[in-house]
Amino acid sequence: MSYGLKDIEVTGLISKVLNRYVVITKEGVEYELSAIMPWEAVSPDFDSGQFAKELGHTMIASGKTDGSTIWGATLSKP
């Protein structure tokens, strides 16, 4: 199952908006970060606490996207 997802890698500031972890690029594009894939049978915020330690840091976020969420997101230093 791919759900029409595309590979993505963006650099941006890790923030928390309305209890969601997001990456905001310098162009102002915001992607929600999800540690899981959309077809996994757990809550969409499962294991999202792993992004908390990077709040306020500029990071590279990579994974698969549907245009608004980065699924299976991993963070690394730029």
Tab-separated table of N, CA and C in Angstrom:
chain	number	residue	atom	x	y	z
A	1	MET	N	0.831	-1.179	0.000
A	1	MET	CA	0.000	0.000	0.000
A	1	MET	C	0.876	1.242	0.000
A	2	SER	N	0.653	2.124	-0.935
A	2	SER	CA	1.449	3.346	-0.957
A	2	SER	C	0.602	4.575	-0.688
A	3	TYR	N	-0.714	4.480	-0.848
A	3	TYR	CA	-1.622	5.601	-0.603
A	3	TYR	C	-1.237	6.841	-1.399
A	4	GLY	N	-0.513	6.684	-2.500
A	4	GLY	CA	-0.101	7.823	-3.302
A	4	GLY	C	0.941	8.680	-2.623
A	5	LEU	N	1.685	8.104	-1.688
A	5	LEU	CA	2.690	8.858	-0.959
A	5	LEU	C	3.956	9.008	-1.779
A	6	LYS	N	4.648	10.143	-1.578
A	6	LYS	CA	5.894	10.407	-2.281
A	6	LYS	C	7.006	10.608	-1.266
A	7	ASP	N	8.218	10.230	-1.650
A	7	ASP	CA	9.372	10.485	-0.792
A	7	ASP	C	9.562	11.986	-0.634
A	8	ILE	N	9.986	12.385	0.570
A	8	ILE	CA	10.216	13.805	0.837
A	8	ILE	C	11.386	13.956	1.791
A	9	GLU	N	12.104	15.053	1.619
A	9	GLU	CA	13.152	15.443	2.551
A	9	GLU	C	13.145	16.967	2.578
A	10	VAL	N	12.864	17.544	3.738
A	10	VAL	CA	12.825	19.001	3.884
A	10	VAL	C	13.639	19.405	5.108
A	11	THR	N	14.132	20.623	5.066
A	11	THR	CA	14.843	21.192	6.203
A	11	THR	C	13.990	22.296	6.781
A	12	GLY	N	13.841	22.279	8.101
A	12	GLY	CA	13.028	23.308	8.732
A	12	GLY	C	13.086	23.261	10.238
A	13	LEU	N	12.363	24.175	10.854
A	13	LEU	CA	12.307	24.316	12.298
A	13	LEU	C	11.257	23.360	12.865
A	14	ILE	N	11.640	22.601	13.883
A	14	ILE	CA	10.707	21.677	14.525
A	14	ILE	C	9.931	22.465	15.584
A	15	SER	N	8.611	22.418	15.490
A	15	SER	CA	7.734	23.170	16.387
A	15	SER	C	6.575	22.292	16.833
A	16	LYS	N	5.844	22.788	17.811
A	16	LYS	CA	4.628	22.106	18.261
A	16	LYS	C	3.479	23.080	18.074
A	17	VAL	N	2.489	22.696	17.283
A	17	VAL	CA	1.331	23.527	16.988
A	17	VAL	C	0.080	22.711	17.317
A	18	LEU	N	-0.712	23.219	18.258
A	18	LEU	CA	-1.950	22.527	18.653
A	18	LEU	C	-1.714	21.046	18.952
A	19	ASN	N	-0.724	20.757	19.790
A	19	ASN	CA	-0.386	19.388	20.201
A	19	ASN	C	0.082	18.486	19.067
A	20	ARG	N	0.521	19.077	17.965
A	20	ARG	CA	1.078	18.305	16.855
A	20	ARG	C	2.517	18.771	16.632
A	21	TYR	N	3.394	17.825	16.381
A	21	TYR	CA	4.768	18.184	16.031
A	21	TYR	C	4.816	18.452	14.533
A	22	VAL	N	5.444	19.563	14.160
A	22	VAL	CA	5.515	19.960	12.763
A	22	VAL	C	6.927	20.401	12.417
A	23	VAL	N	7.209	20.389	11.120
A	23	VAL	CA	8.432	21.007	10.604
A	23	VAL	C	7.964	22.147	9.710
A	24	ILE	N	8.563	23.330	9.918
A	24	ILE	CA	8.203	24.508	9.139
A	24	ILE	C	9.424	24.924	8.333
A	25	THR	N	9.307	24.867	7.010
A	25	THR	CA	10.435	25.203	6.145
A	25	THR	C	10.643	26.713	6.122
A	26	LYS	N	11.798	27.162	5.615
A	26	LYS	CA	12.065	28.612	5.547
A	26	LYS	C	11.102	29.315	4.603
A	27	GLU	N	10.458	28.558	3.694
A	27	GLU	CA	9.437	29.115	2.800
A	27	GLU	C	8.077	29.212	3.486
A	28	GLY	N	7.986	28.702	4.720
A	28	GLY	CA	6.740	28.769	5.465
A	28	GLY	C	5.817	27.584	5.267
A	29	VAL	N	6.284	26.549	4.568
A	29	VAL	CA	5.467	25.353	4.374
A	29	VAL	C	5.548	24.500	5.641
A	30	GLU	N	4.397	24.061	6.120
A	30	GLU	CA	4.303	23.299	7.359
A	30	GLU	C	3.852	21.869	7.068
A	31	TYR	N	4.587	20.913	7.617
A	31	TYR	CA	4.227	19.504	7.505
A	31	TYR	C	4.092	18.925	8.900
A	32	GLU	N	3.011	18.209	9.142
A	32	GLU	CA	2.869	17.489	10.403
A	32	GLU	C	3.813	16.300	10.369
A	33	LEU	N	4.394	15.965	11.522
A	33	LEU	CA	5.295	14.820	11.616
A	33	LEU	C	4.566	13.644	12.246
A	34	SER	N	4.645	12.493	11.616
A	34	SER	CA	4.048	11.275	12.155
A	34	SER	C	5.100	10.172	12.132
A	35	ALA	N	5.269	9.496	13.268
A	35	ALA	CA	6.256	8.427	13.360
A	35	ALA	C	5.780	7.141	12.686
A	36	ILE	N	4.490	7.063	12.406
A	36	ILE	CA	3.916	5.851	11.825
A	36	ILE	C	3.546	6.083	10.363
A	37	MET	N	3.131	5.019	9.704
A	37	MET	CA	2.597	5.115	8.346
A	37	MET	C	1.072	5.124	8.456
A	38	PRO	N	0.372	5.692	7.483
A	38	PRO	CA	-1.075	5.880	7.616
A	38	PRO	C	-1.885	4.595	7.736
A	39	TRP	N	-1.367	3.491	7.292
A	39	TRP	CA	-2.136	2.241	7.343
A	39	TRP	C	-1.894	1.458	8.624
A	40	GLU	N	-1.029	1.954	9.517
A	40	GLU	CA	-0.768	1.247	10.764
A	40	GLU	C	-1.947	1.406	11.715
A	41	ALA	N	-2.252	0.348	12.435
A	41	ALA	CA	-3.443	0.297	13.283
A	41	ALA	C	-3.172	0.812	14.695
A	42	VAL	N	-2.631	2.017	14.769
A	42	VAL	CA	-2.431	2.689	16.058
A	42	VAL	C	-2.830	4.152	15.874
A	43	SER	N	-2.923	4.871	16.972
A	43	SER	CA	-3.274	6.291	16.912
A	43	SER	C	-2.250	7.045	16.060
A	44	PRO	N	-2.687	8.021	15.247
A	44	PRO	CA	-1.755	8.763	14.385
A	44	PRO	C	-0.631	9.470	15.143
A	45	ASP	N	-0.830	9.757	16.445
A	45	ASP	CA	0.232	10.421	17.203
A	45	ASP	C	1.120	9.427	17.960
A	46	PHE	N	0.952	8.123	17.676
A	46	PHE	CA	1.751	7.086	18.322
A	46	PHE	C	3.232	7.381	18.153
A	47	ASP	N	3.967	7.395	19.242
A	47	ASP	CA	5.420	7.580	19.271
A	47	ASP	C	5.861	8.954	18.777
A	48	SER	N	4.954	9.923	18.726
A	48	SER	CA	5.345	11.253	18.249
A	48	SER	C	6.205	11.999	19.264
A	49	GLY	N	6.225	11.532	20.504
A	49	GLY	CA	7.061	12.159	21.519
A	49	GLY	C	8.534	12.147	21.175
A	50	GLN	N	8.946	11.267	20.265
A	50	GLN	CA	10.351	11.220	19.859
A	50	GLN	C	10.797	12.533	19.209
A	51	PHE	N	9.854	13.330	18.705
A	51	PHE	CA	10.196	14.600	18.059
A	51	PHE	C	10.396	15.726	19.078
A	52	ALA	N	9.963	15.531	20.321
A	52	ALA	CA	10.011	16.579	21.349
A	52	ALA	C	11.430	17.064	21.619
A	53	LYS	N	12.395	16.170	21.610
A	53	LYS	CA	13.770	16.573	21.949
A	53	LYS	C	14.379	17.512	20.908
A	54	GLU	N	13.755	17.610	19.741
A	54	GLU	CA	14.278	18.482	18.684
A	54	GLU	C	13.498	19.794	18.549
A	55	LEU	N	12.555	20.053	19.463
A	55	LEU	CA	11.788	21.301	19.411
A	55	LEU	C	12.728	22.505	19.397
A	56	GLY	N	12.476	23.428	18.488
A	56	GLY	CA	13.278	24.633	18.396
A	56	GLY	C	14.552	24.488	17.583
A	57	HIS	N	14.839	23.280	17.101
A	57	HIS	CA	16.036	23.040	16.302
A	57	HIS	C	15.692	22.954	14.813
A	58	THR	N	16.633	23.347	13.988
A	58	THR	CA	16.488	23.162	12.549
A	58	THR	C	16.994	21.764	12.223
A	59	MET	N	16.133	20.976	11.594
A	59	MET	CA	16.446	19.573	11.309
A	59	MET	C	16.033	19.227	9.886
A	60	ILE	N	16.553	18.106	9.402
A	60	ILE	CA	16.100	17.533	8.137
A	60	ILE	C	15.050	16.481	8.486
A	61	ALA	N	13.851	16.643	7.956
A	61	ALA	CA	12.777	15.675	8.153
A	61	ALA	C	12.611	14.898	6.858
A	62	SER	N	12.581	13.579	6.958
A	62	SER	CA	12.399	12.764	5.761
A	62	SER	C	11.399	11.661	6.039
A	63	GLY	N	10.803	11.171	4.969
A	63	GLY	CA	9.807	10.113	5.053
A	63	GLY	C	8.972	10.111	3.791
A	64	LYS	N	7.692	9.823	3.942
A	64	LYS	CA	6.742	9.819	2.825
A	64	LYS	C	5.684	10.882	3.103
A	65	THR	N	5.226	11.569	2.060
A	65	THR	CA	4.222	12.607	2.289
A	65	THR	C	3.009	12.453	1.392
A	66	ASP	N	1.883	12.934	1.923
A	66	ASP	CA	0.642	13.049	1.163
A	66	ASP	C	0.399	14.514	0.828
A	67	GLY	N	1.363	15.374	1.172
A	67	GLY	CA	1.256	16.800	0.926
A	67	GLY	C	1.108	17.623	2.185
A	68	SER	N	0.618	17.007	3.264
A	68	SER	CA	0.440	17.754	4.509
A	68	SER	C	1.113	17.098	5.713
A	69	THR	N	1.345	15.801	5.634
A	69	THR	CA	1.970	15.048	6.724
A	69	THR	C	3.177	14.312	6.185
A	70	ILE	N	4.224	14.237	7.000
A	70	ILE	CA	5.361	13.373	6.669
A	70	ILE	C	5.181	12.122	7.515
A	71	TRP	N	4.867	11.026	6.850
A	71	TRP	CA	4.604	9.730	7.489
A	71	TRP	C	5.910	8.961	7.631
A	72	GLY	N	6.040	8.231	8.742
A	72	GLY	CA	7.268	7.485	8.985
A	72	GLY	C	8.446	8.443	9.088
A	73	ALA	N	8.183	9.623	9.665
A	73	ALA	CA	9.181	10.697	9.694
A	73	ALA	C	10.392	10.351	10.552
A	74	THR	N	11.546	10.714	10.031
A	74	THR	CA	12.785	10.637	10.799
A	74	THR	C	13.440	12.002	10.731
A	75	LEU	N	14.144	12.357	11.784
A	75	LEU	CA	14.827	13.646	11.844
A	75	LEU	C	16.326	13.417	11.926
A	76	SER	N	17.067	14.290	11.236
A	76	SER	CA	18.526	14.252	11.316
A	76	SER	C	19.044	15.675	11.259
A	77	LYS	N	20.288	15.841	11.689
A	77	LYS	CA	20.887	17.172	11.684
A	77	LYS	C	21.263	17.567	10.268
A	78	PRO	N	21.089	18.850	9.940
A	78	PRO	CA	21.437	19.310	8.593
A	78	PRO	C	22.952	19.366	8.374
